[in-house]
PDB file of C-alpha atoms in Angstrom:
ATOM      1  CA  MET Z   1      -0.350   0.099   0.104  1.00  0.00           C
ATOM      2  CA  LYS Z   2       1.388   3.163  -1.064  1.00  0.00           C
ATOM      3  CA  VAL Z   3       0.089   6.688   0.488  1.00  0.00           C
ATOM      4  CA  ARG Z   4       0.208  10.169   0.268  1.00  0.00           C
ATOM      5  CA  LYS Z   5      -1.394  13.495   2.338  1.00  0.00           C
ATOM      6  CA  ASN Z   6      -3.171  15.437  -0.066  1.00  0.00           C
ATOM      7  CA  GLY Z   7      -4.348  18.725   2.008  1.00  0.00           C
ATOM      8  CA  ALA Z   8      -6.992  17.505   4.429  1.00  0.00           C
ATOM      9  CA  ALA Z   9      -7.490  14.197   2.691  1.00  0.00           C
ATOM     10  CA  TRP Z  10      -5.587  11.268   2.295  1.00  0.00           C
ATOM     11  CA  VAL Z  11      -4.742   8.850  -0.940  1.00  0.00           C
ATOM     12  CA  LEU Z  12      -4.033   5.614  -0.478  1.00  0.00           C
ATOM     13  CA  ARG Z  13      -3.139   3.181  -3.472  1.00  0.00           C
ATOM     14  CA  LEU Z  14      -3.823  -0.532  -2.559  1.00  0.00           C
ATOM     15  CA  GLU Z  15      -1.727  -3.164  -4.373  1.00  0.00           C
ATOM     16  CA  THR Z  16      -2.458  -6.122  -6.018  1.00  0.00           C
ATOM     17  CA  GLY Z  17      -3.228  -8.939  -3.328  1.00  0.00           C
ATOM     18  CA  ASP Z  18      -3.856  -5.959  -0.532  1.00  0.00           C
ATOM     19  CA  GLU Z  19      -7.355  -6.944   1.273  1.00  0.00           C
ATOM     20  CA  VAL Z  20      -9.417  -3.897   1.422  1.00  0.00           C
ATOM     21  CA  ILE Z  21     -10.956  -4.214   5.007  1.00  0.00           C
ATOM     22  CA  GLY Z  22      -7.423  -5.114   6.903  1.00  0.00           C
ATOM     23  CA  SER Z  23      -5.649  -2.415   5.090  1.00  0.00           C
ATOM     24  CA  LEU Z  24      -7.796   0.393   5.762  1.00  0.00           C
ATOM     25  CA  THR Z  25      -8.413  -0.321   9.605  1.00  0.00           C
ATOM     26  CA  THR Z  26      -4.773  -1.144   9.834  1.00  0.00           C
ATOM     27  CA  TRP Z  27      -4.415   2.705   8.071  1.00  0.00           C
ATOM     28  CA  ALA Z  28      -7.129   3.982  10.827  1.00  0.00           C
ATOM     29  CA  GLU Z  29      -5.150   2.488  13.562  1.00  0.00           C
ATOM     30  CA  ALA Z  30      -1.497   3.451  12.565  1.00  0.00           C
ATOM     31  CA  SER Z  31      -2.963   7.080  11.643  1.00  0.00           C
ATOM     32  CA  GLY Z  32      -5.033   7.811  14.565  1.00  0.00           C
ATOM     33  CA  ILE Z  33      -8.358   8.090  12.607  1.00  0.00           C
ATOM     34  CA  GLY Z  34     -11.469   8.505  14.763  1.00  0.00           C
ATOM     35  CA  PHE Z  35     -14.025   8.876  11.813  1.00  0.00           C
ATOM     36  CA  ALA Z  36     -13.591   9.657   7.900  1.00  0.00           C
ATOM     37  CA  SER Z  37     -15.217   9.032   5.043  1.00  0.00           C
ATOM     38  CA  VAL Z  38     -13.979   6.598   2.450  1.00  0.00           C
ATOM     39  CA  GLN Z  39     -14.324   6.246  -1.643  1.00  0.00           C
ATOM     40  CA  ALA Z  40     -12.138   3.894  -4.020  1.00  0.00           C
ATOM     41  CA  ILE Z  41     -12.569   2.563  -7.356  1.00  0.00           C
ATOM     42  CA  GLY Z  42     -10.238   0.181  -8.783  1.00  0.00           C
ATOM     43  CA  ALA Z  43     -10.199  -3.515  -9.126  1.00  0.00           C
ATOM     44  CA  LEU Z  44     -10.492  -7.034  -7.059  1.00  0.00           C
ATOM     45  CA  GLN Z  45      -9.303 -10.436  -7.788  1.00  0.00           C
ATOM     46  CA  GLU Z  46     -11.790 -11.805  -5.720  1.00  0.00           C
ATOM     47  CA  ALA Z  47     -14.435 -10.513  -2.935  1.00  0.00           C
ATOM     48  CA  VAL Z  48     -17.312 -11.289  -0.592  1.00  0.00           C
ATOM     49  CA  LEU Z  49     -19.823  -9.039  -0.590  1.00  0.00           C
ATOM     50  CA  GLY Z  50     -23.139  -9.302   1.862  1.00  0.00           C
ATOM     51  CA  TYR Z  51     -26.665  -8.532   2.141  1.00  0.00           C
ATOM     52  CA  PHE Z  52     -28.234  -7.927   5.740  1.00  0.00           C
ATOM     53  CA  ASP Z  53     -31.511 -10.088   6.107  1.00  0.00           C
ATOM     54  CA  SER Z  54     -33.192  -8.306   8.646  1.00  0.00           C
ATOM     55  CA  ALA Z  55     -35.566 -10.665   9.483  1.00  0.00           C
ATOM     56  CA  GLU Z  56     -33.167 -13.034  10.435  1.00  0.00           C
ATOM     57  CA  ARG Z  57     -30.544 -10.486  11.575  1.00  0.00           C
ATOM     58  CA  GLU Z  58     -27.675 -11.653  10.083  1.00  0.00           C
ATOM     59  CA  TYR Z  59     -25.427 -11.128   6.487  1.00  0.00           C
ATOM     60  CA  ARG Z  60     -26.127 -13.514   3.925  1.00  0.00           C
ATOM     61  CA  ARG Z  61     -22.849 -13.524   2.420  1.00  0.00           C
ATOM     62  CA  LEU Z  62     -22.273 -13.765  -1.530  1.00  0.00           C
ATOM     63  CA  PRO Z  63     -18.826 -15.206  -2.463  1.00  0.00           C
ATOM     64  CA  ILE Z  64     -16.921 -13.551  -5.842  1.00  0.00           C
ATOM     65  CA  ARG Z  65     -14.273 -15.693  -7.351  1.00  0.00           C
ATOM     66  CA  GLU Z  66     -13.663 -14.172 -10.181  1.00  0.00           C
ATOM     67  CA  HIS Z  67     -11.687 -10.719 -11.201  1.00  0.00           C
ATOM     68  CA  VAL Z  68     -14.461  -7.516 -11.197  1.00  0.00           C
ATOM     69  CA  GLU Z  69     -14.002  -3.864 -11.272  1.00  0.00           C
ATOM     70  CA  VAL Z  70     -14.872  -1.292  -8.476  1.00  0.00           C
ATOM     71  CA  VAL Z  71     -17.501   0.658 -10.276  1.00  0.00           C
ATOM     72  CA  SER Z  72     -18.013   2.337  -6.763  1.00  0.00           C
ATOM     73  CA  LEU Z  73     -16.800   2.132  -3.089  1.00  0.00           C
ATOM     74  CA  LEU Z  74     -18.291   4.295  -0.471  1.00  0.00           C
ATOM     75  CA  GLY Z  75     -18.170   4.093   3.333  1.00  0.00           C
ATOM     76  CA  SER Z  76     -16.869   5.020   6.502  1.00  0.00           C
ATOM     77  CA  LEU Z  77     -13.858   4.603   8.838  1.00  0.00           C
ATOM     78  CA  SER Z  78     -14.781   4.760  12.695  1.00  0.00           C
ATOM     79  CA  ARG Z  79     -14.132   3.245  15.844  1.00  0.00           C
ATOM     80  CA  GLY Z  80     -16.038   0.216  17.777  1.00  0.00           C
ATOM     81  CA  GLU Z  81     -17.084   0.043  21.090  1.00  0.00           C
ATOM     82  CA  ASP Z  82     -13.787  -1.163  22.466  1.00  0.00           C
ATOM     83  CA  GLY Z  83     -11.807   1.430  20.341  1.00  0.00           C
ATOM     84  CA  ALA Z  84     -10.707  -0.253  17.498  1.00  0.00           C
ATOM     85  CA  PRO Z  85     -11.117   0.879  13.917  1.00  0.00           C
ATOM     86  CA  VAL Z  86     -14.165   0.138  11.951  1.00  0.00           C
ATOM     87  CA  ALA Z  87     -14.357  -0.028   8.017  1.00  0.00           C
ATOM     88  CA  HIS Z  88     -17.997  -0.105   7.348  1.00  0.00           C
ATOM     89  CA  VAL Z  89     -17.740  -0.242   3.055  1.00  0.00           C
ATOM     90  CA  HIS Z  90     -20.362  -0.808   0.372  1.00  0.00           C
ATOM     91  CA  ALA Z  91     -18.986  -1.605  -3.123  1.00  0.00           C
ATOM     92  CA  VAL Z  92     -20.738  -2.100  -6.633  1.00  0.00           C
ATOM     93  CA  LEU Z  93     -18.785  -4.617  -8.481  1.00  0.00           C
ATOM     94  CA  GLY Z  94     -18.983  -4.707 -12.064  1.00  0.00           C
ATOM     95  CA  TYR Z  95     -18.442  -8.229 -13.890  1.00  0.00           C
ATOM     96  CA  ALA Z  96     -16.757  -8.444 -17.503  1.00  0.00           C
ATOM     97  CA  ASP Z  97     -20.379  -9.288 -18.891  1.00  0.00           C
ATOM     98  CA  GLY Z  98     -21.457  -5.400 -18.039  1.00  0.00           C
ATOM     99  CA  THR Z  99     -23.502  -6.733 -14.865  1.00  0.00           C
ATOM    100  CA  THR Z 100     -22.980  -5.474 -11.732  1.00  0.00           C
ATOM    101  CA  LEU Z 101     -23.367  -6.704  -8.302  1.00  0.00           C
ATOM    102  CA  GLY Z 102     -23.186  -4.294  -4.856  1.00  0.00           C
ATOM    103  CA  GLY Z 103     -23.360  -4.871  -0.972  1.00  0.00           C
ATOM    104  CA  HIS Z 104     -21.505  -4.741   2.028  1.00  0.00           C
ATOM    105  CA  LEU Z 105     -18.041  -5.343   1.433  1.00  0.00           C
ATOM    106  CA  PHE Z 106     -17.133  -8.387   3.765  1.00  0.00           C
ATOM    107  CA  GLU Z 107     -13.410  -8.684   2.159  1.00  0.00           C
ATOM    108  CA  GLY Z 108     -11.812  -7.634  -1.082  1.00  0.00           C
ATOM    109  CA  ILE Z 109      -8.548  -9.065  -2.686  1.00  0.00           C
ATOM    110  CA  VAL Z 110      -7.041  -6.299  -4.907  1.00  0.00           C
ATOM    111  CA  GLY Z 111      -5.860  -6.559  -8.099  1.00  0.00           C
ATOM    112  CA  PRO Z 112      -3.944  -5.002  -9.746  1.00  0.00           C
ATOM    113  CA  THR Z 113      -4.895  -1.578  -8.289  1.00  0.00           C
ATOM    114  CA  LEU Z 114      -7.780   0.534  -5.761  1.00  0.00           C
ATOM    115  CA  GLU Z 115      -7.603   4.004  -5.462  1.00  0.00           C
ATOM    116  CA  VAL Z 116      -8.798   5.235  -1.702  1.00  0.00           C
ATOM    117  CA  VAL Z 117      -9.684   8.633  -1.134  1.00  0.00           C
ATOM    118  CA  ILE Z 118      -9.933   9.593   2.865  1.00  0.00           C
ATOM    119  CA  PHE Z 119     -11.497  12.352   4.488  1.00  0.00           C
ATOM    120  CA  PRO Z 120     -10.845  12.744   7.903  1.00  0.00           C
ATOM    121  CA  LEU Z 121     -13.779  14.381  10.240  1.00  0.00           C
ATOM    122  CA  PRO Z 122     -12.345  15.836  13.133  1.00  0.00           C
ATOM    123  CA  GLU Z 123     -14.368  14.290  16.045  1.00  0.00           C
ATOM    124  CA  GLU Z 124     -14.157  10.073  16.646  1.00  0.00           C
ATOM    125  CA  ILE Z 125     -17.169   8.586  16.303  1.00  0.00           C
ATOM    126  CA  ARG Z 126     -17.782   4.658  17.765  1.00  0.00           C
ATOM    127  CA  ARG Z 127     -20.063   2.495  16.641  1.00  0.00           C
ATOM    128  CA  LYS Z 128     -22.518   0.614  19.467  1.00  0.00           C
ATOM    129  CA  LYS Z 129     -24.306  -2.441  19.347  1.00  0.00           C
ATOM    130  CA  ASP Z 130     -27.948  -1.635  18.236  1.00  0.00           C
ATOM    131  CA  PRO Z 131     -30.108  -4.295  20.293  1.00  0.00           C
ATOM    132  CA  GLU Z 132     -33.117  -4.190  18.162  1.00  0.00           C
ATOM    133  CA  THR Z 133     -31.004  -4.896  14.974  1.00  0.00           C
ATOM    134  CA  GLY Z 134     -27.942  -6.193  16.491  1.00  0.00           C
ATOM    135  CA  LEU Z 135     -26.020  -4.005  13.953  1.00  0.00           C
ATOM    136  CA  ALA Z 136     -22.964  -1.980  15.307  1.00  0.00           C
ATOM    137  CA  LEU Z 137     -24.333   1.474  14.619  1.00  0.00           C
ATOM    138  CA  LEU Z 138     -23.066   5.119  14.811  1.00  0.00           C
ATOM    139  CA  ASP Z 139     -23.305   6.121  18.271  1.00  0.00           C
ATOM    140  CA  VAL Z 140     -24.200   9.926  17.031  1.00  0.00           C
TER     141      VAL Z 140
END
């Protein structure tokens, strides 16, 4: 991963083999980021997307075992109740035939690159488990 500060923003270039969520949380911890907005484009060798089933209160995981374009990736970096960084990221992935699939990004292996722009905000925001949904929601 290559990193460069650009004004108030950070630009990260993830490289082949980097795992998206782990790279973001590792960088956030090292940089002391308490809350930030994240956006990216690029490509993945494989991924796992998810869809939250509110009736079952759990995610359905959708593994993707082929090269896909990251048409759009949006999300946030925050902190969990324990203070550890949390990356909450959604992605729309494009297949070679032009179709797309979107959802919560659980895992993504970069190939060949993912261009990430991160906009930190001044105040730390933590996530707190919501008893109704079971999800760790922003505590705002």
